Every structure is written in C-alpha cells, then in structure tokens.
Amino acid sequence: MKKFLSLIFVFVLALTIVGCGKNDQDSTLIVGTTTEPGVNFFGTFWGNNATNNDVRKLTMGYGTVSYQKEAAKYEIDKIVVKNLEVTENEGGSKTYTLEINKGLVWNDEKPVTSKDYVFAMLLSINPVLKEASPKASVTTDGTVVGSKDYNDPAKNTDGKAELEGVSILGDYKFSITIGAEHFPYYYEFLYYSVTPYPLHHLAPEADVEQGTKGAKITGKFDADVLKSTIDDGSKGYRYDLKVTCGAYDLYNYNADSSTITLKKNKFYKGNYEKQQAQISNIVIKYVQQNVLLQSLLNGEINLITSLSGGDNILAGLGHAAYGKINFTNFSRNGYGLIAFHCDEPVGPTSHVEVRQAIAYLINRDLFVQTYTKGYGVLPNGEYGLAQWMVQASTNENDVVVGKNSSGELVPLNSYSYDPTKAAQLLEQAGYKYNEDGSDYVQAADGSSVRYRKLADNTYEKLEVAWANTSPNAVSDLIRAQLIPNAKAVGMAIKDQAMDFNTLLYTHYYGMNGDGYLAPEKDENGKWVLPEYQKKDDNGEVIEPDMREYHMVNLGTGFETGLFEPYYSASIEYWGWDGGAANVNYIYDEEMLDAAWDMMRAANDEQYLDAWQKYQYRFNYLLPSLPLYSDLYHSFFSKSLQDYDVTAEWVWTDAILYANMVDVKK
C-alpha cells in the first residue's frame, strides 16, 4: 500500500477450550501459525513479519477506509467517517476533507480525535523518529503536498515543521492535499486512508496544532521522547501496543514460548458493519509446519488459518471426512518463491542469466505437483490465483499471457526443466573458466565449479549462497532438486538454514544489520546505482554491508484488493523502506515503466494492459522465481463456528463473526 498514507491498516496459555455458547465471555481461540512472531508490532517501520501484521490488523482500528466484503472493494468506513468531501483544486491537486465520528475511544477510554489521525501522518515520516530508532524506515513517496521537505532532516530539524498538505480543521475534522502530479491514481482511496496513532500515549506532552500552512507537532517532542515511548531498545510501543482501538488488545507477547495473547477490546464499536468480536481471547501460537495438523487434532490449537502442501492438505481432509475437524478452502492471494538479490557486485545472482539458469535447474512442474498434490498451480510471474488480472490474462490454453514491447500477447516463459539451457546461460554470463583461468571442463566426479574473469584479472567463483528455514518442506524440495542439478553444470550452492526472523533480518538489512548502500542522484538529478567502494571525507574507504546470501525462499501474500509493484521495482525505494520496497535490489526501466503505468491507470483496461507488460518483463528478469500458488485450506476445530474466510476476506476479518461453542460430550 502507499507508503505514508497507508497507515492501515500469553498470560496463561489455555490447554483446553471450553465454551458455553455464543455469549460466553471467557471463550479462547488458539490460532496456530508457522511464522514465528517477532518483536516489531508497531507498523512496518522495522519489518513486516506476517504474524505481527495479523496482530496489527486485530489491534490497530478505526482506519478511515476498510475492505468491505459485499462490495468486494475498499470504501469509506462509516463507523469512523461521518463525511468525506473531495475538492479539485486549481492546478490539478485534490483535497480530501474527512470528518470523524464522535464517540470513538482508545482502549484506555481516551477519545479518538482528528489529532490522532494527523499525528499518525506527521509521525510516520518524521525524521525525529529515525533519529530515535535508527533502524526504523521513515520515508515518503511525496504524494502529500510538502511531505518530501517534511521528511528531510535538513529542513525539519526538530520534527516540528509544518506539513503543508495536512491540515487540522477541528477536533473531528482534518484534510489531506495530494499534488497534481500524482493523478490519476488507480488506487485513489489510499490517498485518504489513514489509521490513528495515540498521540497522548506516544507523545504525552506534545500536541498537534494548525500552523500558517499546515499541521505541526508542538510541545515536548524529540528523539528522547520517542525513545522512551516507542523504542528504547527493548521497551516501548514498538514492542508492546498498550494503547490501541481495534477489536482486540495486545495483552501479552511471550518470546520464550512464541505466543501472543489478545483480549477483546470492550470499547471497540465494531467494523464497518458494527460487527464486534464474539471471542473473548485469541492466542496466536507458533507451531512448526510438520506438527501443525497434529497440534489441531490434539486440541493444542483450534485454527490453522491457511495450510499449504499437498501431503498436509490430504491428511487434513482425511480427518475432516471422519468428522474430527472442519475445513474450508480458498485461492491464495500470493505465491511461494525464491527471491534473488540482483544488484552488482552482490555475486552470481546479479546476472539475469544465472537467475534464469537456476529456473531451468528446478523441475518446477514436478515441484508444484510434489508439494501441492494438485492443490495449487505453477505461476510464471508475480501473481496469485485470486487476482482478477490473472483470470483476465488466461488464454484458451489455460496459460497466463504477458505483453511484449511490440504489444503482442505471448505466453509467459514456463522455464521447463532444461539443464543444457542452464549451462548455455552460465556460459553467456561469463562463467566459462576453471579456477586457474583455463576453459571450464566438467570433472568426471562432478566436483568442478565454474569461474568468471573479472576486470582486475581475478576469477569469481560461481557459488550461490542460499538462506532457508528448516524444518521446511519447500526448502527440502529445493535442496533435493537444485543442489545436485546445479553441481552437474558447475554451480555451487551454499546451503544455510536459519530461523525465519534471522532470515528476514539478513534479507532486509545485510550480514551485519547495517543496511545496504542506497542509490544516489547524480548532478543531473538521475538515480544511479550504489558504488561499492566509497570514501569518507578523509579518503578512507567505506565498506558497505554486503550480501551474505544471494537468494532466499519465502512466501508472499498480496494486500487484499491491491497490487502495486512500483515500489518493489523503483531504484528510489532501494532496500527495506518499511513496506512494499525494492528488496530484490533490481533496476530495470522497462519493468519500472510498466509498474508506473499500473499506478497511473485511470481504469481497469489501462491497468490490465500495464499489468501484462509488467508480468512479461518480470518473467524475463526473474527478480524472484515463482514456485507455486496454493489452493489454501483452513482447518479448524468443531468448537469454532460461523467462520467464513476467502482469499480477500482474510481470517483477521472473518474472526469477528465467528464464535466458540462447547462441543464436549
């Protein structure tokens, strides 16, 4: 979602679940998750772990816009917004004036006012937050008038500058002005999508006031304040969301047991339909994939929100057939993948030929059949089964097509298993030598590795470092196929298993956690790729935080009703920026142009045309290699009733309508 504007959105672990009907005030639901929770709960400033993201959805409430099931799109949430007025200004800019309903309160009974919404916008791009928590991503795409200057620490030295494009117009009214250059915009509702942050909790001695040009923070507000309230290294709102206004409160996070306990927020007025939580407590518990289903059968958990993998699904369906558990299924709004780091001189995966060679070295048809057992498909681009664009781009042969530079619709390359083609691509990338500089010859025992000659006459080894998690069925399948197949063509795979949070941290921030060098603008204002040998003012070489790994296997899910890859293709958003960002470190003007056209589409037809061009280029460049897109299955105990989930109506939405009942004999 749009960076900056999209601010959307166990004390005792119960060992048995005993409900007493729909009105039971002590009901507890235990949700099993295969993504181990991390410490970062407040926003995506420090990363976006899927489990933590679910917690935010359940606790951070009263966003001005919500996804509404019946309409199948985002609309103004009338529980929150009394009125929206859109003004087209002279020159092409637009102003969105929102009036918030009275009577909304935080879980400490303090009123939710316009100041909380405006504070959220001011804080999220405030350079003082970056000063207080250096690892926080505090950036803006500049859509709000004046936001680039506000985000600049040289122009907003104390964090109290005025943000021209945001005005506070009363206790329950505020406005947002978007520059003319940012229209048209396919997802225009994101321009007025804001979720409040508790000003009284995060900056208790500060205030939000209207200046001569825009809103500003006044009073006691500096890095020391935010360190104490948000991030002192181990305590603060980053780690503990004490004051929230969603359906649930974050009661406890137990890192030792990897469990999160949520309690029903009795002050919550409900979602867009006034629906309030029926279940008193939710415990989110980390469970390894290989024991997830058994944990459900044992009564240790009550809900598996999305199970993938054919063996797991078939086992679950068998138990459901005997009436032990219930299930539902839905198309995955995402896919499993291998993500590559694509920038030079990261290593071999900076070459498109190497990335393509890896694709040809995995029999992905066999992979998807082995893993999903027919409950999934093989995507050849950046898409998931649930997206409407996929259906609109599937030809009569049931193949997804992209659009080439000539405007022709062509099937996306399936990269069918072909080790000969892989070897040819490695030769094209320059990996055609032995370590001593002689022409590469495959050793009889398969131990030889290719090398590439560099400009300084040294030789670079064709060794791809792979970060993965274990136990993990996907990792095991990649390991079984890729390592021997790569070895047979002279490519070495360095296999390193680790826990998921370490994998993400290394992927985002580098081997030392210092972050990767960012691109800079040259004297002509053009973005240029980072130089890996920089010097400080004293002439000393500054060593960047280089990649320790060249590829990682992950799963990704697209935001409900949204697909906007501009930020993941833009050089300006190089690296982790707290949301959708260019963590593949790829820059290609053709792909970026297509992503830009998607963002600037005025209608579905224009969007689809740009989407097809984007997918064609993505399919060639392979910043990530898609492996599978599942037909997800959700399994749950008989005690969980009225649970209805789809690809777009996710479990954090559906759970408000569900309840726990007593099914004991």
XYZ file of C-alpha atoms in Angstrom:
665
model
C 0.000 0.000 0.000
C 1.092 3.568 -0.409
C 3.966 4.362 1.930
C 2.972 7.007 4.493
C -0.706 7.231 3.637
C -1.462 3.573 4.187
C -1.152 3.591 7.938
C -3.700 0.881 7.994
C -4.044 -0.966 8.394
C 0.139 -15.180 26.905
C -0.555 -14.689 30.338
C -1.672 -18.372 30.639
C -1.985 -20.487 27.528
C -5.227 -22.429 27.767
C -4.640 -26.134 27.329
C -8.291 -26.955 26.796
C -11.056 -24.949 25.217
C -14.427 -24.990 26.945
C -17.016 -22.609 25.537
C -20.518 -22.034 26.815
C -22.228 -20.730 23.705
C -22.188 -17.548 21.697
C -22.455 -15.215 24.675
C -19.619 -16.775 26.610
C -17.320 -14.006 27.852
C -14.385 -16.333 28.604
C -14.006 -18.092 25.266
C -10.487 -18.581 23.933
C -9.346 -19.371 20.409
C -5.813 -20.662 19.857
C -4.501 -19.976 16.358
C -1.510 -21.895 15.047
C 0.976 -20.006 12.900
C 4.073 -21.262 11.109
C 5.589 -17.763 11.065
C 7.354 -17.183 14.352
C 6.343 -13.800 15.807
C 8.985 -11.114 16.081
C 9.364 -8.157 18.401
C 8.124 -5.492 15.970
C 4.418 -4.811 16.426
C 4.106 -1.089 15.671
C 3.739 -0.520 11.936
C 6.108 -1.813 9.283
C 8.886 0.595 10.234
C 11.197 -2.285 11.256
C 9.906 -5.075 9.036
C 6.705 -6.885 8.192
C 6.511 -10.320 9.765
C 3.198 -11.937 8.713
C 2.171 -12.918 12.249
C 2.913 -9.452 13.609
C 0.972 -7.989 10.700
C -2.048 -10.064 11.759
C -1.728 -8.648 15.261
C -1.758 -5.110 13.855
C -4.912 -5.862 11.877
C -6.657 -7.062 15.016
C -5.481 -4.262 17.305
C -4.983 -1.111 15.196
C -8.522 0.005 14.404
C -10.665 2.840 13.050
C -8.982 3.286 9.689
C -10.863 5.739 7.501
C -11.101 3.147 4.718
C -11.821 -0.584 5.018
C -12.175 -3.537 2.686
C -15.883 -4.365 2.561
C -16.874 -7.906 1.731
C -20.156 -7.377 -0.067
C -18.790 -4.603 -2.289
C -15.530 -6.543 -2.792
C -13.572 -3.288 -2.636
C -12.295 -0.592 -0.304
C -14.749 2.062 0.757
C -15.105 4.725 3.437
C -15.746 3.114 6.831
C -18.898 4.839 8.024
C -18.350 3.732 11.621
C -15.309 6.009 11.512
C -16.006 8.699 8.927
C -19.080 10.912 9.131
C -18.334 12.723 5.897
C -15.783 12.831 3.087
C -15.550 15.880 0.853
C -13.326 15.847 -2.249
C -12.235 19.185 -3.701
C -10.464 19.522 -7.040
C -8.150 22.497 -6.677
C -6.869 24.877 -9.296
C -3.769 23.366 -10.837
C -4.962 19.771 -10.511
C -4.301 18.919 -6.868
C -7.056 17.389 -4.745
C -8.018 17.923 -1.130
C -9.803 15.234 0.868
C -11.593 16.601 3.934
C -12.643 13.966 6.439
C -14.940 14.421 9.407
C -14.573 11.721 12.056
C -17.492 10.465 14.099
C -17.578 11.410 17.755
C -17.635 8.701 20.393
C -14.692 6.597 19.180
C -12.274 5.856 22.035
C -8.936 4.194 22.663
C -8.826 1.164 24.953
C -7.836 3.489 27.824
C -11.128 5.368 27.208
C -9.413 8.471 25.861
C -11.293 9.905 22.818
C -10.028 9.303 19.291
C -9.852 12.711 17.615
C -8.585 14.260 14.431
C -5.296 14.964 16.199
C -4.599 11.212 16.381
C -5.061 10.837 12.613
C -2.933 13.871 11.837
C -0.289 12.780 14.353
C -0.094 9.399 12.605
C 0.739 11.143 9.331
C 3.232 13.509 10.932
C 4.991 10.804 12.935
C 5.284 8.228 10.166
C 7.524 10.463 8.013
C 9.135 12.449 10.813
C 12.965 12.472 10.794
C 12.926 12.551 14.610
C 11.536 9.016 14.610
C 14.513 7.936 12.524
C 16.814 9.674 14.988
C 15.164 7.918 17.916
C 15.192 4.492 16.256
C 17.881 4.334 13.544
C 16.652 1.001 12.159
C 13.184 2.455 11.545
C 12.237 3.107 7.951
C 10.890 6.659 7.851
C 10.285 7.594 4.226
C 7.648 9.107 1.983
C 6.729 8.851 -1.675
C 5.944 12.574 -1.722
C 2.283 12.320 -2.661
C 1.123 14.638 0.120
C 1.989 18.238 -0.676
C 5.124 19.203 1.249
C 5.876 15.700 2.534
C 9.319 15.462 0.909
C 10.503 18.602 2.681
C 8.885 17.489 5.927
C 10.754 14.177 5.720
C 14.098 15.926 5.108
C 16.056 16.269 8.403
C 17.854 19.313 6.975
C 14.509 21.099 6.522
C 12.699 19.652 9.526
C 15.464 19.767 12.063
C 13.370 19.357 15.209
C 10.437 17.360 13.831
C 8.069 20.292 14.404
C 7.870 21.736 10.913
C 4.515 22.269 9.246
C 3.300 19.650 6.801
C 1.686 21.780 4.134
C -0.584 19.120 2.692
C -2.212 18.154 6.007
C -4.471 20.459 7.993
C -6.288 20.009 11.279
C -9.675 21.694 10.993
C -11.207 20.919 14.369
C -11.439 18.188 16.972
C -13.021 15.818 14.475
C -12.049 17.173 11.074
C -8.828 17.177 9.051
C -7.758 17.339 5.421
C -5.146 15.845 3.117
C -3.978 17.511 -0.108
C -2.333 15.473 -2.863
C -0.195 17.103 -5.552
C -1.481 17.288 -9.121
C 1.403 15.199 -10.437
C 0.073 12.178 -8.541
C -3.111 11.851 -10.588
C -4.643 9.798 -11.987
C -4.102 7.028 -9.452
C -5.657 3.592 -9.815
C -5.971 3.122 -6.044
C -7.068 6.656 -5.240
C -8.750 5.621 -1.989
C -5.298 5.154 -0.480
C -4.839 8.925 -0.563
C -7.384 9.302 2.230
C -6.729 6.014 4.018
C -5.381 6.774 7.494
C -5.355 4.905 10.796
C -4.848 6.877 14.027
C -1.884 6.674 16.397
C -2.419 7.537 20.098
C -0.888 10.986 20.479
C -1.460 11.035 24.250
C 0.499 7.811 24.660
C 3.342 8.268 22.174
C 3.991 11.960 22.845
C 2.170 12.706 26.136
C 3.480 16.257 26.494
C 3.073 17.198 22.845
C 0.145 18.460 20.842
C -0.922 18.798 17.203
C -1.892 22.253 16.007
C -2.586 24.058 12.765
C 0.157 26.411 11.606
C 0.066 29.024 8.885
C 0.428 26.468 6.078
C -0.275 23.083 7.611
C -0.426 20.912 10.713
C 2.538 20.619 13.057
C 3.610 18.965 16.307
C 4.115 21.293 19.252
C 5.218 20.877 22.857
C 7.730 18.334 24.120
C 8.653 16.215 21.134
C 12.149 14.979 20.366
C 14.190 11.812 19.945
C 14.425 11.243 23.704
C 10.644 11.309 23.999
C 10.214 8.765 21.204
C 12.953 6.561 22.600
C 11.084 6.367 25.885
C 7.645 5.809 24.367
C 8.412 3.860 21.187
C 11.861 2.274 21.180
C 14.467 2.238 23.926
C 15.959 -0.946 22.507
C 13.691 -3.381 24.339
C 10.645 -1.472 25.570
C 8.112 0.876 24.080
C 5.259 0.866 21.575
C 7.415 -0.942 19.015
C 7.316 -3.993 21.277
C 4.068 -3.547 23.196
C 0.935 -1.968 21.755
C -0.563 -0.851 25.050
C -2.986 1.754 23.694
C -4.978 0.720 20.618
C -8.542 0.964 19.316
C -9.115 -2.216 17.311
C -11.222 -5.268 18.002
C -8.607 -6.713 20.351
C -5.943 -5.520 22.776
C -2.421 -6.913 22.765
C -2.322 -8.456 26.229
C 0.991 -10.278 26.150
C 3.828 -11.392 23.911
C 5.894 -14.262 25.274
C 9.079 -14.596 23.240
C 10.149 -17.759 25.080
C 7.028 -19.685 24.093
C 6.457 -17.720 20.847
C 2.881 -16.921 21.796
C 0.807 -13.762 21.565
C -2.323 -13.238 23.645
C -5.052 -10.819 22.563
C -8.061 -9.819 24.650
C -11.338 -8.442 23.374
C -11.442 -4.644 23.454
C -14.700 -3.822 25.212
C -14.594 -0.230 23.932
C -14.451 -1.179 20.240
C -17.549 -0.026 18.339
C -17.145 -2.528 15.542
C -16.063 -2.786 11.935
C -17.851 -1.113 9.017
C -20.920 -3.282 9.767
C -20.734 -2.579 13.508
C -19.545 -6.155 13.976
C -17.725 -6.681 17.272
C -15.619 -9.624 18.376
C -17.530 -12.625 19.723
C -14.493 -14.485 21.032
C -13.034 -13.128 24.272
C -9.406 -14.144 23.834
C -7.194 -15.066 20.908
C -3.862 -16.796 21.427
C -1.550 -16.885 18.403
C 0.933 -19.710 18.871
C 3.971 -20.559 16.779
C 3.876 -24.194 15.654
C 6.301 -25.809 13.246
C 4.764 -26.818 9.928
C 5.438 -30.537 10.368
C 3.361 -30.777 13.578
C 0.728 -28.142 12.815
C -2.092 -30.520 11.880
C -1.362 -32.859 14.777
C -1.497 -29.895 17.154
C -5.022 -29.194 15.893
C -6.074 -32.816 16.349
C -4.591 -32.837 19.856
C -6.580 -29.740 20.822
C -3.431 -27.679 21.359
C -4.688 -25.193 18.756
C -8.148 -24.553 17.317
C -7.442 -22.924 13.966
C -4.980 -23.299 11.110
C -5.677 -20.196 9.046
C -4.011 -21.389 5.844
C -2.397 -24.746 5.270
C -0.404 -25.453 2.131
C 1.357 -28.529 0.854
C -0.472 -31.477 -0.688
C 0.512 -34.006 1.973
C -0.697 -31.721 4.745
C -3.950 -30.920 2.947
C -4.734 -34.557 2.141
C -4.097 -35.558 5.746
C -6.363 -32.762 6.961
C -9.117 -33.701 4.521
C -8.921 -37.286 5.739
C -9.515 -36.224 9.335
C -12.306 -33.884 8.205
C -14.002 -36.769 6.384
C -14.208 -38.621 9.687
C -15.781 -35.582 11.326
C -12.837 -34.780 13.587
C -12.304 -31.247 12.257
C -13.882 -28.803 9.811
C -12.301 -27.081 6.830
C -12.748 -24.513 4.088
C -10.524 -23.593 1.139
C -9.719 -20.536 -0.943
C -7.285 -19.457 -3.639
C -4.060 -17.999 -2.339
C -3.586 -14.293 -2.900
C 0.142 -14.778 -3.281
C 2.724 -17.454 -4.025
C 5.822 -19.270 -2.837
C 9.109 -18.173 -4.372
C 12.861 -17.922 -4.395
C 13.874 -14.268 -4.023
C 17.179 -13.194 -5.562
C 19.451 -10.265 -4.770
C 20.057 -8.789 -8.200
C 22.454 -5.863 -7.802
C 26.126 -5.848 -8.653
C 28.524 -6.837 -7.319
C 26.461 -8.966 -4.971
C 27.595 -12.106 -6.726
C 26.327 -14.518 -9.342
C 22.619 -13.667 -8.974
C 23.274 -10.139 -10.231
C 23.302 -11.746 -13.694
C 19.902 -12.415 -15.245
C 21.413 -15.450 -16.990
C 22.276 -17.021 -13.627
C 18.784 -16.399 -12.283
C 17.304 -17.921 -15.420
C 19.714 -20.854 -15.189
C 18.514 -21.591 -11.661
C 14.952 -21.587 -13.004
C 15.923 -24.153 -15.649
C 17.652 -26.295 -12.994
C 14.463 -26.830 -10.976
C 11.751 -29.024 -12.417
C 9.030 -26.669 -11.249
C 6.206 -28.763 -12.716
C 7.386 -31.696 -10.633
C 7.960 -29.354 -7.715
C 4.417 -27.983 -7.680
C 2.886 -31.426 -8.118
C 5.045 -32.924 -5.381
C 4.378 -30.091 -2.972
C 0.704 -29.285 -3.608
C -0.549 -32.732 -4.792
C -2.869 -30.925 -7.200
C -3.955 -28.227 -4.734
C -2.013 -25.493 -6.456
C -0.691 -24.175 -9.742
C 2.626 -23.004 -11.116
C 2.749 -19.209 -11.612
C 5.224 -17.769 -14.092
C 5.026 -14.172 -12.890
C 4.353 -12.046 -9.868
C 0.756 -13.042 -9.264
C -1.525 -15.307 -7.253
C -4.563 -17.382 -8.151
C -7.018 -14.972 -6.538
C -6.200 -11.866 -8.578
C -8.678 -10.737 -11.240
C -5.872 -9.803 -13.617
C -4.822 -13.458 -13.803
C -8.274 -14.554 -14.895
C -8.400 -11.754 -17.475
C -4.984 -12.788 -18.869
C -5.545 -16.549 -19.118
C -5.836 -17.710 -22.728
C -7.814 -20.571 -24.256
C -4.985 -22.972 -23.378
C -5.279 -22.019 -19.718
C -1.922 -20.204 -19.883
C -1.278 -16.748 -18.419
C -0.008 -14.290 -21.022
C 2.038 -11.135 -20.825
C 2.504 -8.331 -23.324
C 5.859 -7.784 -25.037
C 7.343 -4.480 -26.192
C 5.528 -4.844 -29.530
C 2.182 -5.067 -27.775
C 1.713 -8.761 -28.565
C 0.152 -11.106 -26.021
C 2.523 -14.021 -25.519
C 2.579 -16.896 -23.018
C 4.934 -16.284 -20.119
C 8.063 -18.453 -20.233
C 7.470 -21.570 -18.125
C 11.237 -22.275 -17.770
C 10.674 -26.005 -18.218
C 13.469 -28.116 -16.742
C 16.446 -27.907 -19.106
C 19.990 -28.300 -17.672
C 21.524 -27.883 -21.145
C 19.898 -24.476 -21.485
C 21.087 -23.627 -17.962
C 24.696 -24.435 -18.878
C 24.444 -22.265 -22.004
C 23.181 -19.328 -19.931
C 26.038 -19.684 -17.451
C 28.483 -19.538 -20.357
C 26.771 -16.368 -21.607
C 27.176 -14.808 -18.153
C 30.935 -15.368 -18.404
C 31.187 -18.387 -16.115
C 33.267 -20.407 -18.566
C 36.587 -20.858 -16.788
C 38.205 -23.117 -14.263
C 39.793 -21.547 -11.184
C 43.176 -21.368 -12.935
C 41.735 -19.500 -15.928
C 41.618 -22.441 -18.292
C 38.418 -23.235 -20.151
C 35.818 -24.865 -17.945
C 35.604 -28.616 -18.170
C 33.163 -30.673 -16.138
C 35.074 -33.023 -13.842
C 34.204 -36.695 -14.006
C 33.204 -36.719 -10.332
C 31.060 -33.586 -10.771
C 33.212 -31.543 -8.371
C 34.287 -28.795 -10.774
C 32.909 -25.269 -10.343
C 32.741 -22.525 -12.931
C 34.518 -19.161 -12.598
C 34.120 -15.785 -14.280
C 37.019 -13.483 -15.151
C 36.755 -10.027 -13.581
C 38.163 -6.714 -14.791
C 41.154 -6.993 -12.427
C 42.031 -10.397 -13.930
C 40.891 -12.295 -10.848
C 38.246 -15.019 -11.038
C 34.871 -15.090 -9.326
C 33.518 -18.470 -8.236
C 30.003 -19.466 -9.311
C 28.769 -20.061 -5.776
C 25.253 -19.021 -4.804
C 24.639 -18.596 -1.071
C 21.119 -19.728 -0.152
C 19.384 -18.786 3.100
C 16.485 -21.004 4.117
C 14.482 -22.217 7.091
C 14.304 -25.734 8.499
C 12.270 -27.833 9.001
C 10.523 -26.645 5.862
C 9.035 -28.846 3.135
C 9.713 -26.231 0.448
C 13.359 -25.937 1.482
C 13.665 -29.716 1.396
C 12.293 -29.896 -2.157
C 14.582 -27.105 -3.360
C 17.516 -28.821 -1.694
C 16.720 -32.170 -3.301
C 16.495 -30.711 -6.801
C 18.678 -27.644 -7.053
C 21.874 -28.708 -5.288
C 22.594 -31.822 -7.392
C 21.315 -30.251 -10.629
C 23.441 -27.146 -10.075
C 26.510 -29.222 -9.284
C 26.100 -31.077 -12.573
C 26.522 -27.825 -14.543
C 29.301 -26.300 -12.438
C 27.327 -24.182 -9.974
C 27.911 -24.480 -6.230
C 25.033 -23.843 -3.802
C 25.994 -22.765 -0.282
C 23.160 -24.105 1.869
C 22.479 -22.283 5.152
C 19.435 -22.995 7.341
C 18.311 -20.491 9.998
C 15.226 -19.321 11.835
C 12.761 -17.215 9.867
C 13.274 -13.915 11.714
C 17.039 -14.120 11.164
C 16.426 -14.866 7.500
C 14.206 -11.798 7.096
C 16.611 -9.548 9.002
C 19.540 -10.625 6.846
C 17.439 -10.263 3.708
C 16.401 -6.715 4.616
C 19.454 -5.310 6.355
C 22.588 -7.267 5.403
C 25.004 -9.566 7.171
C 25.856 -7.042 9.887
C 22.435 -5.462 10.099
C 23.735 -2.088 8.933
C 21.717 -1.905 5.747
C 22.875 -1.848 2.153
C 24.234 1.107 0.246
C 21.454 3.139 -1.317
C 21.425 4.708 -4.776
C 22.058 8.426 -5.085
C 21.120 11.134 -7.553
C 23.848 12.401 -9.837
C 24.436 16.023 -10.852
C 21.630 15.740 -13.413
C 19.130 14.503 -10.863
C 19.136 10.942 -12.169
C 19.270 7.919 -9.905
C 22.476 5.925 -10.133
C 23.272 2.541 -8.654
C 25.375 2.464 -5.495
C 29.139 2.394 -5.694
C 30.649 -0.302 -3.544
C 33.909 1.500 -2.891
C 33.103 4.876 -1.352
C 35.439 7.138 0.568
C 34.748 9.388 3.514
C 35.999 12.977 3.885
C 39.399 11.674 4.977
C 39.778 9.465 1.939
C 39.208 6.256 3.869
C 37.270 3.529 2.063
C 33.799 2.928 3.472
C 32.939 -0.726 3.246
C 29.247 -1.396 2.604
C 27.277 -4.138 4.295
C 27.494 -6.707 1.539
C 25.117 -9.586 0.929
C 25.826 -12.691 2.897
C 23.218 -14.571 0.885
C 22.207 -14.327 -2.756
C 18.804 -15.997 -2.562
C 16.157 -16.925 -0.006
C 12.972 -18.963 -0.309
C 9.885 -17.211 1.018
C 6.145 -16.974 0.674
C 4.421 -13.709 -0.110
C 0.853 -12.533 0.071
C -0.563 -9.527 -1.714
C -2.601 -6.969 0.178
C -6.320 -7.565 -0.048
C -7.632 -5.986 -3.246
C -4.275 -4.367 -4.076
C -1.339 -5.000 -6.377
C 1.048 -2.094 -6.823
C 4.623 -3.205 -7.600
C 6.061 0.230 -8.361
C 7.945 0.423 -5.073
C 9.424 -3.060 -5.481
C 10.823 -2.059 -8.890
C 11.937 1.504 -8.169
C 15.522 2.462 -7.528
C 14.256 5.240 -5.271
C 12.905 2.628 -2.857
C 16.058 0.529 -2.903
C 16.121 -1.761 0.108
C 13.735 -2.048 3.004
C 11.633 1.080 3.492
C 9.042 -0.278 5.885
C 6.565 -1.539 3.336
C 6.488 -2.683 -0.272
C 10.057 -1.949 -1.278
C 12.820 -2.995 -3.639
C 14.339 -5.749 -1.505
C 15.394 -7.659 -4.628
C 17.667 -4.711 -5.479
C 16.710 -4.697 -9.138
C 16.504 -1.757 -11.503
C 15.087 -2.078 -14.985
C 13.490 0.871 -16.727
C 11.096 -1.193 -18.836
C 9.698 -3.025 -15.816
C 9.543 0.196 -13.812
C 7.694 1.999 -16.609
C 5.065 -0.735 -16.658
C 4.705 -0.551 -12.876
C 4.338 3.232 -13.137
C 1.620 2.867 -15.763
C -0.252 0.480 -13.465
C -0.163 3.072 -10.717
C -1.313 5.866 -13.039
C -4.072 3.854 -14.736
C -7.394 5.652 -14.936
C -9.444 2.474 -15.383
C -9.295 -1.335 -15.351
C -8.419 -1.577 -19.048
C -5.342 0.628 -18.694
C -4.323 -1.177 -15.522
C -4.578 -4.619 -17.153
C -2.535 -3.502 -20.160
C 0.260 -2.269 -17.881
C -0.013 -5.379 -15.684
C 0.557 -7.637 -18.687
C 3.631 -5.628 -19.734
C 4.968 -5.778 -16.178
C 4.488 -9.546 -15.963
C 6.252 -10.082 -19.292
C 9.324 -8.197 -18.115
C 9.257 -9.749 -14.635
C 9.117 -13.180 -16.243
C 12.306 -12.380 -18.189
C 14.277 -10.709 -15.400
C 13.235 -13.104 -12.601
C 13.973 -10.945 -9.559
C 12.084 -13.789 -7.882
C 11.400 -17.288 -9.164
C 7.777 -18.352 -8.522
C 7.410 -21.935 -7.306
C 3.724 -22.457 -6.534
C 0.448 -20.738 -5.721
C -1.761 -22.838 -3.477
C -5.370 -23.586 -3.016
C -5.137 -22.774 0.682
C -7.060 -24.906 3.167
C -8.107 -23.667 6.574
C -8.708 -26.409 9.155
C -10.349 -25.751 12.494
C -11.866 -27.487 15.471
C -15.574 -28.231 15.745
C -15.801 -25.683 18.551
C -15.128 -22.803 16.134
C -18.333 -21.905 14.324
C -19.542 -19.252 11.849
C -16.021 -18.961 10.467
C -16.145 -17.909 6.796
C -12.898 -16.923 5.107
C -11.965 -16.256 1.468
C -8.918 -15.062 -0.451
C -9.910 -11.431 0.144
C -11.867 -11.775 3.386
C -8.920 -12.900 5.483
C -9.004 -14.586 8.877
C -8.491 -11.348 10.809
C -11.708 -10.064 9.195
C -13.687 -13.284 9.451
C -12.861 -13.986 13.083
C -15.053 -11.102 14.296
C -18.110 -13.024 13.053
C -17.052 -16.387 14.496
C -17.665 -17.807 17.946
C -16.582 -20.666 20.194
C -19.099 -23.204 21.449
C -18.952 -26.167 23.781
C -18.742 -29.411 21.817
C -17.830 -31.660 24.743
C -19.895 -34.812 25.007
